Amino acid sequence: MPVGAPLSEVLRAAAPVWVRVHTGQALDRALELQRHESAASNPLRSAVRDVCHGAMRHRALIDALLQRLAARAPEPEIGGLLAVALSQLLDDAYGEHVLVDQAVQAARNQPQMRAAAGFVNAVLRSFLRRREQLLPELLLDDATRLNVPPWWLQRVRHDHPDRWEGVLASAAAEPPLVLRVNCRRGDINGYLALLREQSIAATRVGPSAVRLQRPLPVARIPGFAQGLVSVQDAAAQLAAPWLQPSDADRVLDACAAPGGKTGHLAELSDANIDAVEVDPVRARLVAENLLRLGLEQSRVRVLVADAGDPAAYWDGHPYDRILLDAPCTASGIVRRHPDIPWLRRETDVAQLATNQARLLDAVWPLLAPAGRLLYVVCSVFRQEAHEQADSFLERHPDARAVALPGAPGRWCQLLPTAGADAGHAACLPSDLPTDHDGFFFALLEKKVPSC
C-alpha cells in the first residue's frame, strides 16, 4: 500500500466503487467517478484502484462468502466495505487483526455506516474462524474458482475444450505493461538504452515491443509524453504489420478509438488513412494520440461516423487496406479488465456478433480488388471469431482467406495466456512473450474479377 494512504481510508473509498460495479457500471468508470467525487491524494487513488482490481479478481468467491457469512443481506454500502475487506484478507495483504480493525474503523468514520460497525466486525471475524472450512468447499465450484459467471464458463469450455481452464485462469494474473516503440522517433535499441539509463528493467518482446519488468504509471514512462512509445499489448501489435500498408495505399481504420492501431499504421508507412470512430469523445482520443506521436495530420483524417454507414464518410475512392477492429465482448482481455465477465450478459455475444457482421458487410464494398481487410476482435468466443469469419466467406464469394504467418489454419486465434506452461500460439513470432492478451485475426483479400 502506498505511503500516505491509511488503510481505513482506502477501504472506505473503495467500497462505493465495488457497489457501482456490482450494479452494472464499468470498473474504470466507477473509479473515475470516485476520483471526481473526492479530493483524494494520488497515493490514495492508486491504492483504491489496486484494491478494487484485486476485489474484482475475487468477485465470485466474495459473493459466495457473503451469502454464507452474513445472516442477512447487508445494505449496499456495508456489502461493499465487507467485499473489499474480504479481498484483502484473501490476498493476505495485511495482518488479519489489522485488517479487521481498519475495516471497522472505516465503518465508524462514516455516519451512515457507524451503526453497522459491529456487523462488519462480526462478519470478518466469522470469516477468519471459518476460512479453512469455507474456502475449499466454495472453490469446488469451477465458476467460483475461476471467477466468472456460469454462462461464461460454459461458453469458454465449449469453445476451447482442451484449454478452457488455462484461458480462464489467465485472468487472475497481473497483466504486463508492453510498449510499442514509435519507429518514426527512434528505434527499439535506442529506447532500451534510455530505459537502462533510468534504471528501468525491460525486455524486447517483438520487432517494436518492449516489456517493462515492473509496470509504471503512464506519466512515469520515459518518452511517453514525447511520443517515443505507446502502450499496446504485444499481440495487438501484430495487426498493423500483418496488414502491410504501403506508402501509396489508402487505408481505412474502422472503429479506430482509442487510436493505438491507427498510430501503428501511420508509423509503418506514409499511407493516407481514414480513421473512423462513431463516438466523438473517443474520436478526440485518436486525434490526441496521433498528435502525441508526431504523425502527419494531413495524411490521417479522423472522422466521426459509424463505420457501418459508409455514406457518412466514404468519398467513393476504394481503399487498398481496411482494418476492422470490431466492438466485441473483450473476453480476451479480462486480466486487464476483471469486471468484463460480470458486465456482459449471455445475450450480448449474439448481439455483438450481429453488429460485427453488419460492419464487415458495410466496409467490404469499399475495398479495391486485390485489397486486404484484417478483421480483429479481442475475444475468445468462437461466435465472434472463427464463426464470424467463416460466415463472411459464405456471404461473399469475392473474398478469400489469406493465411497469416505460422497460423495452423486460415485464421489465427491467440488465446490469453499467463506463462510459458500455457502454450505458445503458432502464429506468434518466436520472440513474442507467452503472456499475451487474447485476440482473433482473419485476413481477407478481395479477388480480382476475371476478364
CSV table of C-alpha atoms in Angstrom, one decimal:
chain,number,residue,atom,x,y,z
A,1,MET,CA,0.0,0.0,0.0
A,2,PRO,CA,1.5,3.4,-0.9
A,3,VAL,CA,2.8,5.6,1.9
A,4,GLY,CA,0.2,8.2,3.0
A,5,ALA,CA,-2.8,6.0,2.2
A,6,PRO,CA,-4.4,4.9,5.6
A,7,LEU,CA,-6.0,1.5,5.2
A,8,SER,CA,-9.3,2.6,6.7
A,9,GLU,CA,-9.5,5.4,4.1
A,10,VAL,CA,-8.6,3.1,1.3
A,11,LEU,CA,-11.4,0.6,2.3
A,12,ARG,CA,-13.9,3.5,2.8
A,13,ALA,CA,-13.1,4.9,-0.7
A,14,ALA,CA,-13.1,1.5,-2.4
A,15,ALA,CA,-16.4,0.3,-1.0
A,16,PRO,CA,-18.7,2.6,-3.2
A,17,VAL,CA,-16.7,1.6,-6.3
A,18,TRP,CA,-17.5,-2.1,-5.6
A,19,VAL,CA,-21.2,-1.2,-5.2
A,20,ARG,CA,-21.2,0.7,-8.6
A,21,VAL,CA,-19.6,-2.2,-10.4
A,22,HIS,CA,-21.8,-4.7,-8.7
A,23,THR,CA,-24.8,-2.8,-10.1
A,24,GLY,CA,-23.5,-2.8,-13.7
A,25,GLN,CA,-21.1,0.1,-14.0
A,26,ALA,CA,-17.7,-0.5,-15.6
A,27,LEU,CA,-14.8,-0.5,-13.1
A,28,ASP,CA,-12.8,2.2,-14.9
A,29,ARG,CA,-15.9,4.5,-15.0
A,30,ALA,CA,-16.6,3.8,-11.3
A,31,LEU,CA,-13.0,4.6,-10.4
A,32,GLU,CA,-13.2,7.8,-12.5
A,33,LEU,CA,-16.4,8.9,-10.6
A,34,GLN,CA,-14.7,8.1,-7.3
A,35,ARG,CA,-11.8,10.4,-8.2
A,36,HIS,CA,-14.1,13.2,-9.2
A,37,GLU,CA,-16.2,13.0,-6.1
A,38,SER,CA,-13.4,13.0,-3.6
A,39,ALA,CA,-10.3,15.1,-3.0
A,40,ALA,CA,-8.2,12.0,-2.6
A,41,SER,CA,-4.4,12.2,-2.9
A,42,ASN,CA,-2.5,10.4,-5.6
A,43,PRO,CA,-1.4,7.6,-3.2
A,44,LEU,CA,-5.0,7.1,-2.1
A,45,ARG,CA,-6.3,7.0,-5.6
A,46,SER,CA,-3.6,4.5,-6.6
A,47,ALA,CA,-4.4,2.3,-3.6
A,48,VAL,CA,-8.1,2.3,-4.2
A,49,ARG,CA,-7.5,1.2,-7.8
A,50,ASP,CA,-5.3,-1.7,-6.7
A,51,VAL,CA,-7.8,-2.8,-4.0
A,52,CYS,CA,-10.8,-2.6,-6.4
A,53,HIS,CA,-9.0,-4.5,-9.2
A,54,GLY,CA,-8.0,-7.1,-6.6
A,55,ALA,CA,-11.5,-7.4,-5.3
A,56,MET,CA,-12.9,-7.9,-8.8
A,57,ARG,CA,-10.4,-10.8,-9.3
A,58,HIS,CA,-12.2,-12.5,-6.3
A,59,ARG,CA,-15.8,-11.3,-7.1
A,60,ALA,CA,-17.4,-14.8,-7.4
A,61,LEU,CA,-15.8,-16.0,-4.2
A,62,ILE,CA,-16.6,-12.8,-2.3
A,63,ASP,CA,-20.3,-13.0,-3.4
A,64,ALA,CA,-20.4,-16.7,-2.2
A,65,LEU,CA,-18.7,-15.8,1.1
A,66,LEU,CA,-21.1,-13.0,1.9
A,67,GLN,CA,-24.0,-15.3,1.3
A,68,ARG,CA,-22.5,-17.7,3.8
A,69,LEU,CA,-21.2,-15.3,6.4
A,70,ALA,CA,-24.0,-12.7,6.6
A,71,ALA,CA,-27.2,-13.8,8.3
A,72,ARG,CA,-29.0,-11.1,6.4
A,73,ALA,CA,-28.2,-9.3,3.1
A,74,PRO,CA,-26.2,-6.1,4.1
A,75,GLU,CA,-27.0,-2.7,2.8
A,76,PRO,CA,-25.1,-2.0,-0.4
A,77,GLU,CA,-22.5,0.3,1.2
A,78,ILE,CA,-21.9,-2.2,4.0
A,79,GLY,CA,-21.7,-5.0,1.5
A,80,GLY,CA,-19.1,-3.0,-0.5
A,81,LEU,CA,-17.0,-2.4,2.6
A,82,LEU,CA,-17.1,-6.1,3.5
A,83,ALA,CA,-16.3,-7.1,-0.1
A,84,VAL,CA,-13.1,-5.0,-0.3
A,85,ALA,CA,-12.0,-6.1,3.2
A,86,LEU,CA,-12.5,-9.7,2.3
A,87,SER,CA,-10.5,-9.3,-0.8
A,88,GLN,CA,-7.6,-8.0,1.2
A,89,LEU,CA,-7.9,-10.9,3.6
A,90,LEU,CA,-8.0,-13.4,0.7
A,91,ASP,CA,-4.8,-11.8,-0.6
A,92,ASP,CA,-3.1,-11.8,2.8
A,93,ALA,CA,-2.3,-8.2,2.2
A,94,TYR,CA,-2.2,-7.3,5.9
A,95,GLY,CA,-2.3,-9.0,9.2
A,96,GLU,CA,-5.7,-10.3,9.9
A,97,HIS,CA,-6.4,-8.3,13.0
A,98,VAL,CA,-5.1,-5.1,11.5
A,99,LEU,CA,-7.4,-5.5,8.5
A,100,VAL,CA,-10.5,-6.2,10.6
A,101,ASP,CA,-9.7,-3.2,12.9
A,102,GLN,CA,-9.3,-0.9,9.9
A,103,ALA,CA,-12.5,-2.1,8.2
A,104,VAL,CA,-14.4,-1.5,11.5
A,105,GLN,CA,-12.7,2.0,11.7
A,106,ALA,CA,-13.8,2.7,8.1
A,107,ALA,CA,-17.4,2.0,9.1
A,108,ARG,CA,-17.2,4.1,12.2
A,109,ASN,CA,-15.8,7.0,10.3
A,110,GLN,CA,-19.0,7.3,8.1
A,111,PRO,CA,-22.2,8.5,9.8
A,112,GLN,CA,-24.4,6.3,7.6
A,113,MET,CA,-22.4,3.2,8.4
A,114,ARG,CA,-21.5,3.8,12.0
A,115,ALA,CA,-24.3,1.6,13.4
A,116,ALA,CA,-23.1,-1.3,11.2
A,117,ALA,CA,-19.5,-1.3,12.6
A,118,GLY,CA,-20.3,-4.3,14.9
A,119,PHE,CA,-21.8,-6.2,12.0
A,120,VAL,CA,-18.7,-5.6,9.9
A,121,ASN,CA,-16.6,-6.8,12.8
A,122,ALA,CA,-18.7,-10.0,13.3
A,123,VAL,CA,-18.7,-10.9,9.6
A,124,LEU,CA,-15.0,-10.5,9.1
A,125,ARG,CA,-14.1,-12.4,12.3
A,126,SER,CA,-16.5,-15.2,11.3
A,127,PHE,CA,-14.6,-15.5,8.0
A,128,LEU,CA,-11.3,-15.8,9.9
A,129,ARG,CA,-12.7,-18.5,12.1
A,130,ARG,CA,-14.3,-20.5,9.2
A,131,ARG,CA,-12.0,-19.8,6.2
A,132,GLU,CA,-10.2,-23.2,6.4
A,133,GLN,CA,-13.5,-24.9,6.0
A,134,LEU,CA,-15.3,-22.5,3.7
A,135,LEU,CA,-12.7,-21.8,1.0
A,136,PRO,CA,-12.1,-25.4,-0.1
A,137,GLU,CA,-15.8,-26.0,-0.2
A,138,LEU,CA,-16.7,-22.9,-2.2
A,139,LEU,CA,-13.8,-23.4,-4.6
A,140,LEU,CA,-15.1,-26.8,-5.7
A,141,ASP,CA,-17.3,-24.8,-8.0
A,142,ASP,CA,-15.4,-24.1,-11.2
A,143,ALA,CA,-17.2,-20.7,-11.8
A,144,THR,CA,-16.3,-19.5,-8.3
A,145,ARG,CA,-12.7,-20.8,-8.5
A,146,LEU,CA,-12.2,-19.2,-11.9
A,147,ASN,CA,-14.2,-16.0,-11.1
A,148,VAL,CA,-16.7,-16.0,-13.9
A,149,PRO,CA,-20.5,-16.3,-14.2
A,150,PRO,CA,-21.6,-19.8,-15.0
A,151,TRP,CA,-22.7,-19.0,-18.6
A,152,TRP,CA,-19.2,-17.5,-19.3
A,153,LEU,CA,-17.5,-20.7,-18.0
A,154,GLN,CA,-19.8,-22.9,-20.1
A,155,ARG,CA,-19.1,-20.9,-23.3
A,156,VAL,CA,-15.3,-20.9,-22.9
A,157,ARG,CA,-15.4,-24.6,-22.1
A,158,HIS,CA,-17.5,-25.4,-25.2
A,159,ASP,CA,-15.4,-23.2,-27.5
A,160,HIS,CA,-12.0,-24.4,-26.2
A,161,PRO,CA,-12.4,-27.9,-24.6
A,162,ASP,CA,-8.7,-28.5,-24.3
A,163,ARG,CA,-7.6,-25.1,-23.0
A,164,TRP,CA,-10.6,-23.6,-21.3
A,165,GLU,CA,-9.2,-23.7,-17.8
A,166,GLY,CA,-5.9,-22.0,-18.8
A,167,VAL,CA,-7.8,-19.3,-20.6
A,168,LEU,CA,-10.0,-18.6,-17.6
A,169,ALA,CA,-7.1,-18.9,-15.1
A,170,SER,CA,-5.0,-16.3,-17.0
A,171,ALA,CA,-7.5,-13.6,-16.0
A,172,ALA,CA,-6.2,-13.9,-12.4
A,173,ALA,CA,-2.7,-12.8,-13.5
A,174,GLU,CA,-1.5,-9.2,-13.3
A,175,PRO,CA,-1.1,-8.1,-17.0
A,176,PRO,CA,2.3,-7.0,-18.2
A,177,LEU,CA,3.0,-3.4,-19.4
A,178,VAL,CA,4.2,-3.6,-23.0
A,179,LEU,CA,5.2,-0.6,-25.1
A,180,ARG,CA,5.4,-0.1,-28.8
A,181,VAL,CA,8.4,2.0,-29.9
A,182,ASN,CA,7.5,4.7,-32.4
A,183,CYS,CA,9.8,3.9,-35.4
A,184,ARG,CA,9.4,7.5,-36.6
A,185,ARG,CA,11.1,8.8,-33.5
A,186,GLY,CA,13.7,6.2,-32.7
A,187,ASP,CA,14.5,2.5,-32.7
A,188,ILE,CA,14.0,-0.2,-30.1
A,189,ASN,CA,17.6,-0.4,-29.2
A,190,GLY,CA,17.8,3.3,-28.5
A,191,TYR,CA,14.7,3.2,-26.3
A,192,LEU,CA,16.1,0.2,-24.4
A,193,ALA,CA,19.2,2.2,-23.8
A,194,LEU,CA,17.1,5.1,-22.5
A,195,LEU,CA,15.4,2.8,-20.0
A,196,ARG,CA,18.7,1.4,-18.8
A,197,GLU,CA,20.0,4.9,-18.2
A,198,GLN,CA,17.0,5.4,-15.9
A,199,SER,CA,17.5,2.0,-14.2
A,200,ILE,CA,14.2,0.6,-15.6
A,201,ALA,CA,14.4,-3.1,-16.3
A,202,ALA,CA,12.9,-4.1,-19.7
A,203,THR,CA,13.0,-6.8,-22.3
A,204,ARG,CA,12.5,-6.7,-26.1
A,205,VAL,CA,9.5,-8.9,-26.9
A,206,GLY,CA,8.8,-8.1,-30.6
A,207,PRO,CA,10.1,-6.1,-33.5
A,208,SER,CA,8.9,-2.8,-31.8
A,209,ALA,CA,7.7,-4.2,-28.5
A,210,VAL,CA,9.3,-3.6,-25.1
A,211,ARG,CA,8.0,-5.2,-21.9
A,212,LEU,CA,8.7,-3.4,-18.6
A,213,GLN,CA,9.7,-5.7,-15.8
A,214,ARG,CA,7.5,-3.7,-13.4
A,215,PRO,CA,4.5,-1.7,-14.7
A,216,LEU,CA,4.7,2.1,-14.3
A,217,PRO,CA,2.0,4.8,-14.4
A,218,VAL,CA,1.9,6.3,-17.9
A,219,ALA,CA,3.1,9.6,-16.6
A,220,ARG,CA,6.3,8.0,-15.5
A,221,ILE,CA,7.1,6.1,-18.7
A,222,PRO,CA,10.2,7.7,-20.2
A,223,GLY,CA,9.4,9.4,-23.5
A,224,PHE,CA,5.7,8.6,-23.5
A,225,ALA,CA,4.6,12.3,-23.5
A,226,GLN,CA,7.1,13.0,-26.3
A,227,GLY,CA,5.6,10.2,-28.5
A,228,LEU,CA,8.5,7.8,-28.3
A,229,VAL,CA,6.3,5.0,-27.3
A,230,SER,CA,2.7,3.9,-26.9
A,231,VAL,CA,1.2,1.4,-24.5
A,232,GLN,CA,0.0,-1.7,-26.5
A,233,ASP,CA,-0.1,-5.4,-25.8
A,234,ALA,CA,2.4,-7.5,-27.8
A,235,ALA,CA,-0.5,-9.4,-29.5
A,236,ALA,CA,-2.3,-6.2,-30.5
A,237,GLN,CA,1.0,-5.0,-32.1
A,238,LEU,CA,0.6,-7.8,-34.8
A,239,ALA,CA,-2.4,-6.2,-36.5
A,240,ALA,CA,-0.8,-3.3,-38.4
A,241,PRO,CA,2.3,-5.2,-39.7
A,242,TRP,CA,0.0,-8.1,-40.9
A,243,LEU,CA,-2.0,-5.6,-42.9
A,244,GLN,CA,1.3,-4.4,-44.6
A,245,PRO,CA,0.3,-0.9,-45.7
A,246,SER,CA,2.5,0.8,-48.3
A,247,ASP,CA,3.1,4.5,-48.8
A,248,ALA,CA,0.8,4.6,-51.8
A,249,ASP,CA,-2.1,2.9,-50.1
A,250,ARG,CA,-5.5,4.3,-49.0
A,251,VAL,CA,-6.3,2.8,-45.6
A,252,LEU,CA,-9.5,2.7,-43.6
A,253,ASP,CA,-9.2,2.1,-39.9
A,254,ALA,CA,-12.8,1.4,-38.9
A,255,CYS,CA,-13.7,1.6,-35.2
A,256,ALA,CA,-10.4,3.4,-34.6
A,257,ALA,CA,-10.6,4.5,-31.0
A,258,PRO,CA,-8.6,4.8,-28.9
A,259,GLY,CA,-6.1,5.0,-31.7
A,260,GLY,CA,-3.3,2.6,-30.9
A,261,LYS,CA,-3.6,0.7,-34.1
A,262,THR,CA,-4.2,3.9,-36.1
A,263,GLY,CA,-0.9,5.2,-34.8
A,264,HIS,CA,0.9,2.0,-35.6
A,265,LEU,CA,-0.4,2.0,-39.2
A,266,ALA,CA,0.8,5.6,-39.6
A,267,GLU,CA,4.2,4.8,-38.1
A,268,LEU,CA,4.7,2.0,-40.6
A,269,SER,CA,4.0,3.9,-43.8
A,270,ASP,CA,3.1,7.2,-45.4
A,271,ALA,CA,-0.3,5.8,-46.5
A,272,ASN,CA,-3.4,8.1,-46.4
A,273,ILE,CA,-5.5,6.9,-43.5
A,274,ASP,CA,-9.1,7.5,-42.7
A,275,ALA,CA,-9.7,6.7,-39.0
A,276,VAL,CA,-13.4,6.4,-38.4
A,277,GLU,CA,-14.9,6.4,-34.9
A,278,VAL,CA,-18.6,6.8,-34.1
A,279,ASP,CA,-18.1,8.3,-30.6
A,280,PRO,CA,-17.0,12.0,-30.7
A,281,VAL,CA,-15.2,11.8,-27.4
A,282,ARG,CA,-13.3,8.7,-28.3
A,283,ALA,CA,-12.5,10.2,-31.8
A,284,ARG,CA,-10.7,13.0,-30.0
A,285,LEU,CA,-8.6,10.4,-28.2
A,286,VAL,CA,-7.5,9.2,-31.7
A,287,ALA,CA,-6.5,12.7,-32.7
A,288,GLU,CA,-4.7,13.4,-29.5
A,289,ASN,CA,-2.8,10.1,-29.8
A,290,LEU,CA,-1.7,11.0,-33.3
A,291,LEU,CA,-0.6,14.4,-32.2
A,292,ARG,CA,1.4,13.0,-29.3
A,293,LEU,CA,3.2,10.6,-31.7
A,294,GLY,CA,4.0,13.5,-34.0
A,295,LEU,CA,2.4,11.8,-37.0
A,296,GLU,CA,1.5,13.8,-40.1
A,297,GLN,CA,-2.1,15.1,-39.7
A,298,SER,CA,-2.5,15.8,-43.4
A,299,ARG,CA,-2.4,12.1,-44.2
A,300,VAL,CA,-4.5,10.9,-41.3
A,301,ARG,CA,-8.1,12.0,-41.2
A,302,VAL,CA,-10.1,11.3,-38.0
A,303,LEU,CA,-13.8,11.1,-39.0
A,304,VAL,CA,-16.7,10.9,-36.6
A,305,ALA,CA,-19.1,8.4,-38.2
A,306,ASP,CA,-20.5,4.9,-37.9
A,307,ALA,CA,-18.2,2.6,-39.9
A,308,GLY,CA,-21.3,0.7,-40.8
A,309,ASP,CA,-22.7,3.7,-42.7
A,310,PRO,CA,-20.1,4.5,-45.5
A,311,ALA,CA,-22.3,7.2,-46.9
A,312,ALA,CA,-21.4,9.3,-43.8
A,313,TYR,CA,-17.6,9.2,-44.5
A,314,TRP,CA,-16.6,7.5,-47.8
A,315,ASP,CA,-15.5,9.7,-50.7
A,316,GLY,CA,-16.0,6.9,-53.3
A,317,HIS,CA,-12.4,6.0,-53.8
A,318,PRO,CA,-11.6,2.4,-52.9
A,319,TYR,CA,-9.3,1.5,-50.0
A,320,ASP,CA,-6.3,-0.7,-50.5
A,321,ARG,CA,-6.3,-1.8,-46.9
A,322,ILE,CA,-9.0,-2.0,-44.2
A,323,LEU,CA,-8.5,-2.6,-40.5
A,324,LEU,CA,-11.7,-3.6,-38.7
A,325,ASP,CA,-11.1,-3.9,-35.0
A,326,ALA,CA,-14.7,-4.5,-34.3
A,327,PRO,CA,-16.5,-4.0,-31.0
A,328,CYS,CA,-16.7,-7.3,-29.1
A,329,THR,CA,-17.2,-8.9,-25.7
A,330,ALA,CA,-13.5,-8.2,-24.9
A,331,SER,CA,-13.4,-11.7,-23.5
A,332,GLY,CA,-9.7,-11.9,-24.4
A,333,ILE,CA,-8.6,-9.0,-22.1
A,334,VAL,CA,-10.2,-9.9,-18.8
A,335,ARG,CA,-6.9,-9.8,-17.0
A,336,ARG,CA,-6.8,-6.1,-17.8
A,337,HIS,CA,-10.5,-5.5,-17.1
A,338,PRO,CA,-11.6,-8.1,-14.5
A,339,ASP,CA,-15.1,-6.7,-14.4
A,340,ILE,CA,-15.8,-7.7,-18.0
A,341,PRO,CA,-17.4,-11.1,-17.4
A,342,TRP,CA,-19.8,-9.5,-14.9
A,343,LEU,CA,-20.8,-6.6,-17.1
A,344,ARG,CA,-21.7,-8.8,-20.0
A,345,ARG,CA,-24.9,-10.8,-20.4
A,346,GLU,CA,-25.1,-14.0,-22.4
A,347,THR,CA,-27.3,-12.4,-25.0
A,348,ASP,CA,-24.6,-9.8,-25.6
A,349,VAL,CA,-22.5,-12.3,-27.6
A,350,ALA,CA,-25.1,-12.7,-30.3
A,351,GLN,CA,-25.9,-9.0,-30.4
A,352,LEU,CA,-22.2,-8.1,-30.8
A,353,ALA,CA,-21.8,-10.8,-33.5
A,354,THR,CA,-24.7,-9.3,-35.4
A,355,ASN,CA,-23.1,-5.9,-35.3
A,356,GLN,CA,-19.7,-7.3,-36.4
A,357,ALA,CA,-21.3,-8.9,-39.4
A,358,ARG,CA,-23.0,-5.6,-40.2
A,359,LEU,CA,-19.7,-3.8,-40.1
A,360,LEU,CA,-17.9,-6.4,-42.2
A,361,ASP,CA,-20.6,-6.3,-44.9
A,362,ALA,CA,-20.6,-2.5,-44.9
A,363,VAL,CA,-16.9,-1.9,-45.4
A,364,TRP,CA,-16.2,-4.8,-47.8
A,365,PRO,CA,-17.6,-3.0,-50.8
A,366,LEU,CA,-15.2,-0.1,-50.1
A,367,LEU,CA,-12.1,-2.4,-50.7
A,368,ALA,CA,-10.3,-2.3,-54.0
A,369,PRO,CA,-9.8,-5.6,-56.0
A,370,ALA,CA,-6.7,-7.3,-54.6
A,371,GLY,CA,-7.1,-5.2,-51.4
A,372,ARG,CA,-6.9,-6.7,-48.0
A,373,LEU,CA,-9.1,-6.5,-44.9
A,374,LEU,CA,-7.9,-7.5,-41.5
A,375,TYR,CA,-10.7,-8.4,-39.1
A,376,VAL,CA,-9.7,-8.2,-35.4
A,377,VAL,CA,-11.5,-8.9,-32.1
A,378,CYS,CA,-10.0,-9.2,-28.6
A,379,SER,CA,-12.3,-12.1,-28.0
A,380,VAL,CA,-12.0,-15.9,-27.3
A,381,PHE,CA,-15.6,-16.7,-28.2
A,382,ARG,CA,-15.9,-18.5,-31.5
A,383,GLN,CA,-19.2,-16.8,-32.4
A,384,GLU,CA,-17.2,-13.5,-32.7
A,385,ALA,CA,-14.1,-15.2,-34.2
A,386,HIS,CA,-14.0,-18.3,-36.4
A,387,GLU,CA,-17.7,-18.5,-36.9
A,388,GLN,CA,-17.8,-14.8,-37.9
A,389,ALA,CA,-15.0,-15.1,-40.4
A,390,ASP,CA,-16.4,-18.4,-41.9
A,391,SER,CA,-19.8,-16.9,-42.2
A,392,PHE,CA,-18.4,-13.9,-44.0
A,393,LEU,CA,-16.7,-16.1,-46.6
A,394,GLU,CA,-20.0,-17.8,-47.2
A,395,ARG,CA,-21.8,-14.5,-47.8
A,396,HIS,CA,-19.0,-13.0,-50.0
A,397,PRO,CA,-17.8,-15.3,-52.8
A,398,ASP,CA,-15.4,-12.5,-53.9
A,399,ALA,CA,-13.4,-12.9,-50.7
A,400,ARG,CA,-10.7,-15.4,-50.0
A,401,ALA,CA,-8.8,-16.1,-46.7
A,402,VAL,CA,-5.1,-15.2,-46.6
A,403,ALA,CA,-3.1,-17.4,-44.2
A,404,LEU,CA,-1.3,-15.4,-41.5
A,405,PRO,CA,2.4,-16.3,-40.9
A,406,GLY,CA,2.7,-19.5,-39.0
A,407,ALA,CA,-1.1,-19.9,-38.4
A,408,PRO,CA,-2.2,-23.5,-38.2
A,409,GLY,CA,-5.3,-22.8,-40.2
A,410,ARG,CA,-6.7,-20.0,-42.3
A,411,TRP,CA,-7.5,-17.9,-39.1
A,412,CYS,CA,-5.3,-17.0,-36.2
A,413,GLN,CA,-6.7,-17.3,-32.6
A,414,LEU,CA,-4.4,-16.2,-29.8
A,415,LEU,CA,-5.7,-17.3,-26.5
A,416,PRO,CA,-4.8,-15.3,-23.4
A,417,THR,CA,-2.0,-17.0,-21.5
A,418,ALA,CA,-0.1,-16.5,-18.3
A,419,GLY,CA,3.3,-18.1,-18.5
A,420,ALA,CA,5.1,-20.5,-20.7
A,421,ASP,CA,3.3,-23.5,-19.4
A,422,ALA,CA,0.1,-22.2,-21.1
A,423,GLY,CA,1.5,-22.9,-24.6
A,424,HIS,CA,2.6,-20.6,-27.4
A,425,ALA,CA,0.4,-19.8,-30.3
A,426,ALA,CA,1.9,-21.0,-33.6
A,427,CYS,CA,1.1,-17.7,-35.4
A,428,LEU,CA,3.1,-15.6,-32.9
A,429,PRO,CA,6.7,-14.5,-33.8
A,430,SER,CA,9.1,-16.5,-31.7
A,431,ASP,CA,10.3,-13.5,-29.7
A,432,LEU,CA,6.8,-12.5,-28.5
A,433,PRO,CA,6.1,-13.2,-24.9
A,434,THR,CA,3.9,-16.1,-23.8
A,435,ASP,CA,1.7,-14.0,-21.6
A,436,HIS,CA,-0.2,-12.0,-24.3
A,437,ASP,CA,-3.8,-11.0,-24.4
A,438,GLY,CA,-6.4,-12.9,-26.3
A,439,PHE,CA,-7.1,-11.9,-30.0
A,440,PHE,CA,-8.6,-13.3,-33.1
A,441,PHE,CA,-7.3,-12.2,-36.6
A,442,ALA,CA,-8.7,-13.0,-40.0
A,443,LEU,CA,-7.0,-11.6,-43.1
A,444,LEU,CA,-9.3,-11.4,-46.2
A,445,GLU,CA,-8.4,-10.5,-49.7
A,446,LYS,CA,-10.8,-9.3,-52.4
A,447,LYS,CA,-10.5,-11.4,-55.6
A,448,VAL,CA,-9.7,-9.6,-58.8
A,449,PRO,CA,-12.6,-10.1,-61.2
A,450,SER,CA,-11.7,-12.4,-64.2
A,451,CYS,CA,-12.0,-10.8,-67.6
